[in-house]
mmCIF file of C-alpha atoms and ligand atoms in Angstrom:
data_model
loop_
_atom_site.group_PDB
_atom_site.id
_atom_site.type_symbol
_atom_site.label_atom_id
_atom_site.label_comp_id
_atom_site.label_asym_id
_atom_site.label_seq_id
_atom_site.Cartn_x
_atom_site.Cartn_y
_atom_site.Cartn_z
ATOM 1 C CA MET A 1 0.117 0.179 0.234
ATOM 2 C CA ALA A 2 1.617 3.489 -0.811
ATOM 3 C CA GLN A 3 0.378 6.721 -0.424
ATOM 4 C CA TYR A 4 1.754 10.302 -1.404
ATOM 5 C CA ARG A 5 0.879 12.288 1.414
ATOM 6 C CA GLU A 6 -0.515 15.988 0.908
ATOM 7 C CA GLN A 7 2.140 17.083 2.811
ATOM 8 C CA SER A 8 5.392 16.094 4.737
ATOM 9 C CA ASN A 9 5.571 13.904 7.841
ATOM 10 C CA PHE A 10 8.584 15.036 9.463
ATOM 11 C CA SER A 11 10.581 12.023 10.515
ATOM 12 C CA THR A 12 13.005 14.208 12.105
ATOM 13 C CA VAL A 13 13.246 16.718 15.102
ATOM 14 C CA MET A 14 15.255 19.628 13.791
ATOM 15 C CA ALA A 15 13.908 22.122 11.419
ATOM 16 C CA GLY A 16 15.160 25.633 10.052
ATOM 17 C CA THR A 17 17.767 26.981 7.941
ATOM 18 C CA LYS A 18 19.190 29.249 10.174
ATOM 19 C CA MET A 19 19.626 26.945 13.297
ATOM 20 C CA GLY A 20 23.457 27.552 13.819
ATOM 21 C CA ASN A 21 25.260 24.914 16.000
ATOM 22 C CA PHE A 22 22.994 21.937 17.308
ATOM 23 C CA ARG A 23 25.792 20.259 18.942
ATOM 24 C CA SER A 24 24.373 20.574 22.707
ATOM 25 C CA GLN A 25 20.758 21.411 22.122
ATOM 26 C CA LYS A 26 17.892 20.787 19.881
ATOM 27 C CA LYS A 27 16.460 24.064 19.028
ATOM 28 C CA HIS A 28 13.314 23.125 17.221
ATOM 29 C CA ALA A 29 11.667 19.687 17.778
ATOM 30 C CA ILE A 30 8.608 18.302 15.656
ATOM 31 C CA ILE A 31 6.267 15.527 17.051
ATOM 32 C CA PRO A 32 4.377 14.354 13.745
ATOM 33 C CA ILE A 33 1.077 13.022 14.375
ATOM 34 C CA PHE A 34 -0.163 11.185 10.967
ATOM 35 C CA ILE A 35 -3.810 11.364 10.401
ATOM 36 C CA PRO A 36 -4.751 9.870 7.111
ATOM 37 C CA HIS A 37 -7.397 11.356 5.245
ATOM 38 C CA TYR A 38 -9.901 9.057 5.107
ATOM 39 C CA GLY A 39 -12.632 9.768 2.442
ATOM 40 C CA CYS A 40 -10.430 12.235 0.184
ATOM 41 C CA GLY A 41 -12.779 13.219 -2.279
ATOM 42 C CA TYR A 42 -10.036 14.238 -4.775
ATOM 43 C CA ASP A 43 -7.916 12.345 -7.654
ATOM 44 C CA CYS A 44 -4.878 14.399 -7.874
ATOM 45 C CA VAL A 45 -2.891 12.218 -10.089
ATOM 46 C CA PHE A 46 0.389 11.976 -8.285
ATOM 47 C CA CYS A 47 -1.269 10.412 -4.883
ATOM 48 C CA ASN A 48 -2.756 7.038 -4.700
ATOM 49 C CA GLN A 49 -4.417 8.113 -1.503
ATOM 50 C CA ASN A 50 -7.886 6.868 -3.412
ATOM 51 C CA LYS A 51 -6.470 3.300 -3.373
ATOM 52 C CA ILE A 52 -6.653 3.054 0.098
ATOM 53 C CA THR A 53 -9.706 5.523 1.102
ATOM 54 C CA GLY A 54 -11.649 3.636 3.613
ATOM 55 C CA VAL A 55 -9.001 1.014 4.433
ATOM 56 C CA LYS A 56 -6.521 3.055 6.577
ATOM 57 C CA SER A 57 -7.690 3.813 10.135
ATOM 58 C CA ILE A 58 -7.027 6.966 11.854
ATOM 59 C CA PRO A 59 -5.295 6.756 15.211
ATOM 60 C CA SER A 60 -7.296 6.868 18.551
ATOM 61 C CA TYR A 61 -6.858 9.819 20.735
ATOM 62 C CA GLU A 62 -5.295 7.360 23.583
ATOM 63 C CA GLU A 63 -2.832 6.526 20.815
ATOM 64 C CA VAL A 64 -2.310 10.281 19.915
ATOM 65 C CA GLU A 65 -1.601 11.062 23.582
ATOM 66 C CA SER A 66 0.681 8.206 24.213
ATOM 67 C CA LYS A 67 2.883 9.201 21.048
ATOM 68 C CA ILE A 68 3.141 12.406 22.227
ATOM 69 C CA ASP A 69 4.198 11.482 25.672
ATOM 70 C CA LYS A 70 6.863 8.951 24.138
ATOM 71 C CA TRP A 71 8.357 11.818 22.056
ATOM 72 C CA LEU A 72 8.279 14.283 24.812
ATOM 73 C CA SER A 73 10.081 11.858 27.056
ATOM 74 C CA THR A 74 13.072 12.194 25.079
ATOM 75 C CA LEU A 75 12.466 16.110 23.980
ATOM 76 C CA ARG A 76 11.352 17.318 27.034
ATOM 77 C CA PRO A 77 12.091 15.051 30.034
ATOM 78 C CA LEU A 78 10.195 15.874 33.185
ATOM 79 C CA SER A 79 11.870 16.295 36.444
ATOM 80 C CA GLU A 80 10.607 15.111 39.603
ATOM 81 C CA ASP A 81 8.553 18.328 39.832
ATOM 82 C CA SER A 82 6.368 17.724 36.996
ATOM 83 C CA PHE A 83 6.133 21.183 35.888
ATOM 84 C CA ASN A 84 9.928 21.705 35.586
ATOM 85 C CA TYR A 85 11.877 19.959 32.539
ATOM 86 C CA ALA A 86 15.067 18.349 32.849
ATOM 87 C CA LYS A 87 17.432 20.365 30.971
ATOM 88 C CA SER A 88 19.349 17.604 29.297
ATOM 89 C CA ASP A 89 21.457 17.956 25.859
ATOM 90 C CA ASN A 90 18.102 16.565 24.108
ATOM 91 C CA TYR A 91 16.214 18.963 25.731
ATOM 92 C CA ALA A 92 14.292 20.835 22.835
ATOM 93 C CA LYS A 93 13.842 24.553 23.233
ATOM 94 C CA THR A 94 10.641 24.693 20.937
ATOM 95 C CA VAL A 95 8.256 21.825 20.376
ATOM 96 C CA GLU A 96 5.541 21.857 17.922
ATOM 97 C CA LEU A 97 2.866 19.228 17.404
ATOM 98 C CA ALA A 98 2.126 18.661 13.810
ATOM 99 C CA PHE A 99 -0.905 16.935 12.348
ATOM 100 C CA TYR A 100 -0.013 15.714 8.793
ATOM 101 C CA GLY A 101 -1.422 13.079 6.572
ATOM 102 C CA GLY A 102 -4.175 13.889 3.888
ATOM 103 C CA SER A 103 -5.922 17.050 4.646
ATOM 104 C CA PHE A 104 -6.558 17.696 8.249
ATOM 105 C CA THR A 105 -9.363 20.639 7.902
ATOM 106 C CA GLY A 106 -11.163 18.193 5.558
ATOM 107 C CA ILE A 107 -11.932 15.422 8.460
ATOM 108 C CA PRO A 108 -15.174 15.973 10.157
ATOM 109 C CA MET A 109 -15.271 19.009 12.386
ATOM 110 C CA GLU A 110 -15.784 17.007 15.543
ATOM 111 C CA VAL A 111 -13.032 14.508 14.986
ATOM 112 C CA GLN A 112 -10.661 17.593 14.342
ATOM 113 C CA SER A 113 -11.608 19.356 17.660
ATOM 114 C CA SER A 114 -11.021 16.140 19.557
ATOM 115 C CA TYR A 115 -7.872 15.879 18.300
ATOM 116 C CA LEU A 116 -7.156 19.310 18.561
ATOM 117 C CA ASP A 117 -8.345 19.483 22.311
ATOM 118 C CA ILE A 118 -5.470 17.121 23.178
ATOM 119 C CA ALA A 119 -2.769 19.327 21.596
ATOM 120 C CA LYS A 120 -4.288 22.627 23.349
ATOM 121 C CA ARG A 121 -4.308 20.569 26.517
ATOM 122 C CA TYR A 122 -0.630 20.028 26.092
ATOM 123 C CA LYS A 123 -0.056 23.441 24.901
ATOM 124 C CA GLU A 124 -1.806 25.089 27.988
ATOM 125 C CA LEU A 125 0.184 22.810 30.095
ATOM 126 C CA GLY A 126 3.525 24.227 28.731
ATOM 127 C CA ARG A 127 4.442 20.954 27.469
ATOM 128 C CA ILE A 128 4.511 21.952 23.754
ATOM 129 C CA ASP A 129 4.779 25.416 22.081
ATOM 130 C CA LYS A 130 2.988 25.202 19.220
ATOM 131 C CA ILE A 131 0.412 23.257 17.076
ATOM 132 C CA HIS A 132 0.844 22.841 13.420
ATOM 133 C CA LEU A 133 -1.335 21.424 10.543
ATOM 134 C CA SER A 134 -1.440 21.075 6.738
ATOM 135 C CA THR A 135 -4.395 20.779 4.445
ATOM 136 C CA ARG A 136 -5.658 21.599 0.934
ATOM 137 C CA PRO A 137 -6.243 25.015 -0.177
ATOM 138 C CA ASP A 138 -10.244 24.173 -0.711
ATOM 139 C CA TYR A 139 -10.427 23.077 2.886
ATOM 140 C CA ILE A 140 -10.366 26.449 4.654
ATOM 141 C CA ASP A 141 -13.054 28.894 5.500
ATOM 142 C CA GLU A 142 -13.944 31.005 8.511
ATOM 143 C CA ASN A 143 -15.847 28.344 10.046
ATOM 144 C CA ILE A 144 -12.977 25.768 9.800
ATOM 145 C CA LEU A 145 -10.565 28.518 10.833
ATOM 146 C CA GLU A 146 -12.649 30.017 14.073
ATOM 147 C CA ASN A 147 -12.409 26.488 15.177
ATOM 148 C CA LEU A 148 -8.391 26.254 14.566
ATOM 149 C CA LYS A 149 -8.351 29.681 16.555
ATOM 150 C CA ARG A 150 -10.340 28.319 19.735
ATOM 151 C CA HIS A 151 -7.954 25.282 19.622
ATOM 152 C CA SER A 152 -5.009 27.558 19.816
ATOM 153 C CA VAL A 153 -3.531 26.392 16.424
ATOM 154 C CA ASP A 154 -0.203 28.513 15.296
ATOM 155 C CA THR A 155 0.449 27.253 11.692
ATOM 156 C CA ILE A 156 -1.352 26.176 8.737
ATOM 157 C CA GLU A 157 0.558 24.678 5.881
ATOM 158 C CA LEU A 158 -1.167 24.936 2.634
ATOM 159 C CA GLY A 159 -0.509 22.162 -0.434
ATOM 160 C CA ALA A 160 -0.462 24.988 -2.890
ATOM 161 C CA GLN A 161 1.944 22.877 -5.458
ATOM 162 C CA SER A 162 1.804 25.089 -8.346
ATOM 163 C CA PHE A 163 0.301 28.617 -8.883
ATOM 164 C CA ASP A 164 -0.244 27.931 -12.521
ATOM 165 C CA ASP A 165 -3.893 26.854 -13.305
ATOM 166 C CA GLU A 166 -2.958 24.434 -16.302
ATOM 167 C CA VAL A 167 -0.501 22.374 -14.043
ATOM 168 C CA LEU A 168 -3.114 22.277 -11.457
ATOM 169 C CA MET A 169 -5.758 21.198 -14.091
ATOM 170 C CA ALA A 170 -3.615 18.678 -15.737
ATOM 171 C CA SER A 171 -2.632 17.251 -11.962
ATOM 172 C CA LYS A 172 -6.510 17.132 -11.035
ATOM 173 C CA ARG A 173 -5.953 19.004 -8.056
ATOM 174 C CA GLY A 174 -9.433 20.216 -8.187
ATOM 175 C CA HIS A 175 -8.772 23.924 -7.127
ATOM 176 C CA ASP A 176 -7.296 26.657 -8.805
ATOM 177 C CA SER A 177 -4.322 29.151 -7.877
ATOM 178 C CA LYS A 178 -7.171 31.802 -6.920
ATOM 179 C CA CYS A 179 -8.599 29.468 -4.249
ATOM 180 C CA THR A 180 -4.917 29.154 -2.696
ATOM 181 C CA GLU A 181 -4.479 32.917 -2.723
ATOM 182 C CA LYS A 182 -7.950 33.291 -1.166
ATOM 183 C CA SER A 183 -7.206 30.579 1.768
ATOM 184 C CA ALA A 184 -3.468 32.247 2.135
ATOM 185 C CA LYS A 185 -4.746 35.557 2.631
ATOM 186 C CA LEU A 186 -7.774 34.270 4.936
ATOM 187 C CA ILE A 187 -5.374 32.586 7.225
ATOM 188 C CA LYS A 188 -3.085 35.518 7.638
ATOM 189 C CA ASP A 189 -6.111 37.476 8.366
ATOM 190 C CA TYR A 190 -6.852 35.374 11.114
ATOM 191 C CA GLY A 191 -3.155 35.760 12.733
ATOM 192 C CA PHE A 192 -2.096 32.058 11.792
ATOM 193 C CA GLU A 193 1.406 31.202 10.564
ATOM 194 C CA LEU A 194 1.091 30.326 6.783
ATOM 195 C CA GLY A 195 3.085 27.683 5.203
ATOM 196 C CA LEU A 196 2.994 27.150 1.314
ATOM 197 C CA GLN A 197 4.267 23.837 -0.566
ATOM 198 C CA LEU A 198 5.061 23.788 -4.120
ATOM 199 C CA MET A 199 5.860 20.774 -6.734
ATOM 200 C CA VAL A 200 8.259 20.667 -9.495
ATOM 201 C CA GLY A 201 7.504 18.307 -12.445
ATOM 202 C CA LEU A 202 3.693 18.201 -12.350
ATOM 203 C CA PRO A 203 2.283 17.830 -15.430
ATOM 204 C CA LYS A 204 2.696 20.906 -17.669
ATOM 205 C CA ASP A 205 5.175 22.428 -15.048
ATOM 206 C CA THR A 206 7.675 24.084 -16.555
ATOM 207 C CA LEU A 207 10.763 26.170 -15.417
ATOM 208 C CA LYS A 208 8.752 29.378 -16.135
ATOM 209 C CA SER A 209 5.925 28.082 -14.180
ATOM 210 C CA SER A 210 7.851 27.137 -11.469
ATOM 211 C CA VAL A 211 9.264 30.380 -11.230
ATOM 212 C CA HIS A 212 5.920 32.143 -11.361
ATOM 213 C CA SER A 213 4.813 29.931 -8.576
ATOM 214 C CA ALA A 214 7.720 30.993 -6.578
ATOM 215 C CA HIS A 215 7.154 34.651 -7.109
ATOM 216 C CA GLU A 216 3.268 34.081 -6.106
ATOM 217 C CA VAL A 217 4.522 32.269 -2.902
ATOM 218 C CA VAL A 218 6.863 35.554 -2.034
ATOM 219 C CA ARG A 219 3.807 37.686 -3.132
ATOM 220 C CA LEU A 220 1.718 35.641 -0.338
ATOM 221 C CA SER A 221 4.583 35.934 2.178
ATOM 222 C CA PRO A 222 4.248 32.884 4.141
ATOM 223 C CA SER A 223 6.632 32.106 6.859
ATOM 224 C CA LEU A 224 7.728 28.901 5.594
ATOM 225 C CA ALA A 225 7.740 26.976 2.580
ATOM 226 C CA ARG A 226 8.454 23.426 1.251
ATOM 227 C CA ILE A 227 9.728 22.250 -2.227
ATOM 228 C CA TYR A 228 9.020 18.775 -3.292
ATOM 229 C CA PRO A 229 10.080 17.043 -6.670
ATOM 230 C CA THR A 230 7.193 14.895 -8.368
ATOM 231 C CA VAL A 231 7.772 11.169 -8.118
ATOM 232 C CA MET A 232 5.760 8.573 -9.524
ATOM 233 C CA LEU A 233 3.913 6.019 -7.266
ATOM 234 C CA GLU A 234 2.564 2.757 -7.980
ATOM 235 C CA ASP A 235 -1.211 2.562 -8.454
ATOM 236 C CA THR A 236 -1.350 6.463 -9.634
ATOM 237 C CA GLU A 237 -2.694 8.241 -12.800
ATOM 238 C CA LEU A 238 0.534 9.917 -13.095
ATOM 239 C CA LEU A 239 2.289 6.277 -13.715
ATOM 240 C CA ASN A 240 -0.054 5.413 -15.973
ATOM 241 C CA MET A 241 0.239 8.873 -17.936
ATOM 242 C CA TYR A 242 3.978 8.044 -18.158
ATOM 243 C CA ARG A 243 3.160 4.394 -19.354
ATOM 244 C CA ASN A 244 1.015 5.952 -22.164
ATOM 245 C CA GLY A 245 3.407 8.479 -23.254
ATOM 246 C CA GLU A 246 1.578 11.350 -21.472
ATOM 247 C CA TYR A 247 3.842 12.410 -19.083
ATOM 248 C CA LYS A 248 7.439 12.818 -18.930
ATOM 249 C CA PRO A 249 9.029 12.731 -15.368
ATOM 250 C CA LEU A 250 11.888 15.223 -14.881
ATOM 251 C CA THR A 251 15.683 14.191 -14.927
ATOM 252 C CA ARG A 252 17.233 14.756 -11.504
ATOM 253 C CA ASP A 253 18.922 17.661 -12.955
ATOM 254 C CA GLU A 254 16.050 19.226 -14.202
ATOM 255 C CA ALA A 255 14.275 19.144 -10.806
ATOM 256 C CA VAL A 256 17.420 20.226 -9.206
ATOM 257 C CA LYS A 257 17.330 23.233 -11.557
ATOM 258 C CA ARG A 258 13.863 23.955 -10.826
ATOM 259 C CA ALA A 259 14.159 23.470 -7.240
ATOM 260 C CA LYS A 260 17.161 25.771 -7.225
ATOM 261 C CA ALA A 261 15.132 28.547 -8.904
ATOM 262 C CA ILE A 262 12.355 28.410 -6.610
ATOM 263 C CA TYR A 263 14.873 27.971 -3.656
ATOM 264 C CA LEU A 264 16.636 31.290 -4.498
ATOM 265 C CA ILE A 265 13.460 33.320 -4.973
ATOM 266 C CA LEU A 266 12.280 32.316 -1.684
ATOM 267 C CA GLU A 267 15.558 32.532 0.214
ATOM 268 C CA LYS A 268 15.947 36.194 -1.031
ATOM 269 C CA ALA A 269 12.648 36.829 0.389
ATOM 270 C CA GLY A 270 13.600 35.848 3.580
ATOM 271 C CA ILE A 271 11.057 32.713 3.750
ATOM 272 C CA THR A 272 12.013 29.701 5.732
ATOM 273 C CA ILE A 273 12.578 26.781 3.731
ATOM 274 C CA MET A 274 11.888 23.897 5.772
ATOM 275 C CA ARG A 275 12.145 20.963 3.350
ATOM 276 C CA VAL A 276 13.134 20.340 -0.180
ATOM 277 C CA GLY A 277 12.695 16.989 -1.431
ATOM 278 C CA LEU A 278 11.123 13.859 -0.027
ATOM 279 C CA LYS A 279 12.538 11.784 2.371
ATOM 280 C CA SER A 280 11.434 7.774 2.505
ATOM 281 C CA GLY A 281 8.811 8.954 5.590
ATOM 282 C CA ASP A 282 6.880 10.698 3.144
ATOM 283 C CA ILE A 283 5.901 8.013 1.364
ATOM 284 C CA ILE A 284 4.158 5.098 3.225
ATOM 285 C CA ASP A 285 6.359 2.399 1.399
ATOM 286 C CA ASN A 286 9.079 2.034 -1.123
ATOM 287 C CA SER A 287 6.724 2.638 -3.832
ATOM 288 C CA VAL A 288 8.430 5.087 -5.624
ATOM 289 C CA ILE A 289 8.839 3.791 -9.381
ATOM 290 C CA ASP A 290 11.386 4.968 -11.648
ATOM 291 C CA SER A 291 11.428 8.275 -10.380
ATOM 292 C CA PRO A 292 14.896 10.181 -11.390
ATOM 293 C CA ALA A 293 13.717 13.250 -9.252
ATOM 294 C CA TYR A 294 13.715 11.345 -5.945
ATOM 295 C CA HIS A 295 16.899 11.340 -4.302
ATOM 296 C CA PRO A 296 17.346 10.776 -0.535
ATOM 297 C CA ALA A 297 19.341 14.103 -0.362
ATOM 298 C CA PHE A 298 17.901 16.075 -2.716
ATOM 299 C CA ARG A 299 18.000 19.210 -0.468
ATOM 300 C CA GLN A 300 21.756 18.862 -0.485
ATOM 301 C CA LEU A 301 21.805 18.684 -4.346
ATOM 302 C CA VAL A 302 20.001 21.780 -4.467
ATOM 303 C CA GLU A 303 22.217 23.559 -2.315
ATOM 304 C CA SER A 304 25.503 22.043 -3.626
ATOM 305 C CA GLU A 305 24.449 23.673 -6.748
ATOM 306 C CA ILE A 306 23.775 26.833 -4.812
ATOM 307 C CA ALA A 307 27.171 26.701 -3.206
ATOM 308 C CA ARG A 308 29.173 25.850 -6.254
ATOM 309 C CA ASP A 309 27.564 29.321 -8.225
ATOM 310 C CA ARG A 310 28.402 31.371 -5.211
ATOM 311 C CA ILE A 311 31.999 30.186 -4.841
ATOM 312 C CA GLU A 312 33.035 30.090 -8.304
ATOM 313 C CA ASN A 313 31.429 33.589 -8.575
ATOM 314 C CA LEU A 314 33.487 35.014 -5.430
ATOM 315 C CA ILE A 315 36.899 33.086 -6.969
ATOM 316 C CA ASN A 316 36.229 34.954 -10.353
ATOM 317 C CA ALA A 317 35.488 38.175 -8.732
ATOM 318 C CA ASN A 318 38.889 37.864 -7.121
ATOM 319 C CA ARG A 319 40.519 36.873 -10.492
ATOM 320 C CA ASP A 320 42.897 40.008 -10.888
ATOM 321 C CA ILE A 321 43.937 39.568 -7.297
ATOM 322 C CA LEU A 322 44.987 35.901 -7.921
ATOM 323 C CA SER A 323 46.483 36.521 -11.238
ATOM 324 C CA ASP A 324 48.819 39.341 -9.788
ATOM 325 C CA LYS A 325 49.581 36.743 -6.660
ATOM 326 C CA SER A 326 50.467 34.353 -9.062
ATOM 327 C CA LYS A 327 52.999 36.302 -11.499
ATOM 328 C CA LYS A 328 54.689 37.489 -8.124
ATOM 329 C CA SER A 329 54.704 33.758 -6.485
ATOM 330 C CA ASP A 330 57.293 31.231 -6.797
ATOM 331 C CA GLU A 331 54.894 28.633 -5.577
ATOM 332 C CA PRO A 332 53.304 26.517 -8.339
ATOM 333 C CA LYS A 333 49.946 27.044 -7.149
ATOM 334 C CA ILE A 334 48.123 29.852 -5.147
ATOM 335 C CA LYS A 335 47.019 28.573 -1.691
ATOM 336 C CA VAL A 336 43.411 29.698 -1.271
ATOM 337 C CA ASP A 337 40.996 28.636 1.709
ATOM 338 C CA ILE A 338 37.405 28.413 0.756
ATOM 339 C CA CYS A 339 35.358 28.944 4.015
ATOM 340 C CA SER A 340 31.549 28.239 4.919
ATOM 341 C CA SER A 341 29.420 27.953 8.126
ATOM 342 C CA PRO A 342 29.538 24.322 9.726
ATOM 343 C CA LYS A 343 25.907 23.655 8.283
ATOM 344 C CA TRP A 344 26.951 24.458 4.714
ATOM 345 C CA PHE A 345 30.200 22.492 4.654
ATOM 346 C CA SER A 346 28.926 19.149 3.215
ATOM 347 C CA ASN A 347 27.028 21.172 0.460
ATOM 348 C CA MET A 348 30.402 23.536 -0.228
ATOM 349 C CA LEU A 349 32.079 19.973 -0.666
ATOM 350 C CA GLY A 350 28.874 19.007 -2.664
ATOM 351 C CA ASN A 351 27.272 15.544 -2.962
ATOM 352 C CA LYS A 352 29.969 12.911 -3.363
ATOM 353 C CA SER A 353 32.672 15.749 -3.256
ATOM 354 C CA GLU A 354 31.357 16.671 -6.708
ATOM 355 C CA ASN A 355 32.070 20.411 -6.002
ATOM 356 C CA LYS A 356 35.594 19.559 -4.712
ATOM 357 C CA GLU A 357 36.262 18.067 -7.638
ATOM 358 C CA TYR A 358 34.902 20.629 -10.143
ATOM 359 C CA PHE A 359 36.817 23.249 -8.878
ATOM 360 C CA LYS A 360 39.960 20.843 -8.741
ATOM 361 C CA ASN A 361 39.256 20.754 -12.558
ATOM 362 C CA LYS A 362 38.138 24.444 -12.999
ATOM 363 C CA PHE A 363 40.762 26.177 -10.981
ATOM 364 C CA SER A 364 43.861 23.907 -11.350
ATOM 365 C CA ASN A 365 46.179 27.020 -10.811
ATOM 366 C CA LEU A 366 44.859 26.958 -6.980
ATOM 367 C CA ASP A 367 45.524 24.829 -4.049
ATOM 368 C CA LEU A 368 42.256 24.896 -2.298
ATOM 369 C CA LYS A 369 41.397 23.918 1.294
ATOM 370 C CA TYR A 370 37.853 23.867 2.369
ATOM 371 C CA GLN A 371 37.416 25.288 6.121
ATOM 372 C CA ILE A 372 34.677 25.918 8.567
ATOM 373 C CA ASP A 373 34.288 29.414 9.834
ATOM 374 C CA ARG A 374 31.491 29.960 12.560
ATOM 375 C CA SER A 375 31.259 33.589 11.956
ATOM 376 C CA ILE A 376 29.972 32.824 8.422
ATOM 377 C CA GLY A 377 26.101 32.770 7.963
ATOM 378 C CA ASP A 378 24.551 29.523 6.314
ATOM 379 C CA GLY A 379 24.755 29.933 2.489
ATOM 380 C CA ASP A 380 27.134 32.521 2.693
ATOM 381 C CA PHE A 381 30.904 31.552 1.695
ATOM 382 C CA LYS A 382 34.511 33.440 2.210
ATOM 383 C CA ILE A 383 37.748 32.805 0.400
ATOM 384 C CA VAL A 384 40.865 33.722 1.831
ATOM 385 C CA ILE A 385 43.879 33.895 -0.236
ATOM 386 C CA LYS A 386 47.036 32.722 1.449
ATOM 387 C CA ASP A 387 50.259 34.470 1.528
HETATM 388 S S1 SF4 B 401 -5.944 16.000 -1.939
HETATM 389 FE FE1 SF4 B 401 -5.202 15.054 -3.621
HETATM 390 S S2 SF4 B 401 -2.867 14.607 -2.646
HETATM 391 FE FE2 SF4 B 401 -3.990 15.211 -0.965
HETATM 392 S S3 SF4 B 401 -4.796 13.189 -0.414
HETATM 393 FE FE3 SF4 B 401 -6.487 13.525 -1.892
HETATM 394 S S4 SF4 B 401 -5.880 12.828 -3.726
HETATM 395 FE FE4 SF4 B 401 -3.999 12.457 -2.369
#
């Protein structure tokens, strides 16, 4: 049984793009609660939810509580005084409870409320800090938002997927971009934090439409965003379309290129990019079929390309100094350190050290060393030309 979820199920506890050094304390922990959307009436071509409609049971309220307690026992262990948290290395500064799977606000209101009552209780006790959920753009209205407000929900993420109506239509999303815009604005008017998700490689998607979608996201100014590549799953219309020759999946390079274009636009606008790519936990089983865009380190592929561009620009911008130095030096190669933040060190080197190899070939007159510099921000780089 396979399912492409409407949105991500975080399986990890650390999030954020500007978190600095995690060594001693988790900054941001997420407790994921997966609520399958039974009875989803939609037929998005990339999703096989309908194949399991009515089969998958939702967790009982007791199961949800027990899961929260289990996570909290490591994230925020209680000391003997039940209102004091033990400040261990594992102690998480912010704990967010997130309802993922299907479309949370599409389930009956009384069921939503029962789950949210649990979340609200933990929040009022100070055991969690935030409540987060994901849903479809057309499952938002005043009534729903009033109920979420009553339950102290903080963040609502919308599976926008694209702002190109042709793409939405070809993907059978069942809503248009106007709907996403209206819901996004309503969410913000009610004072919630907004999250928006985009996909690259849906039917009829192009680099141009991905870029358009990114600019639309910036216009709606969410607090956070996610970027996913489209993958083909078993039992989906997308897979049939592929087999009939009606759909051509993106190559990995093209998927990275489009995700990178979106990333750069969102980054420039200061939007936190919580996720780039799918993790194995996002897909209930390993039913990804021949999807070149699927890569477990997709985010690293994107950020490594960004790192490569930025470092190359830096070296080129210093070309005159380097050439001058080369003329005066007796050494066969000029020694240059390339520095990044700790978090971006592996991006600087590239996936499988591809960037290192690239620079070695491209700048064969330089003796390059790669260093961590904690004063540098994530995504920034510095070059030091040695004497
Ligand atoms: S709305 Fe679409 S993506 Fe979400 S569960 Fe239903 S069919 Fe799947």
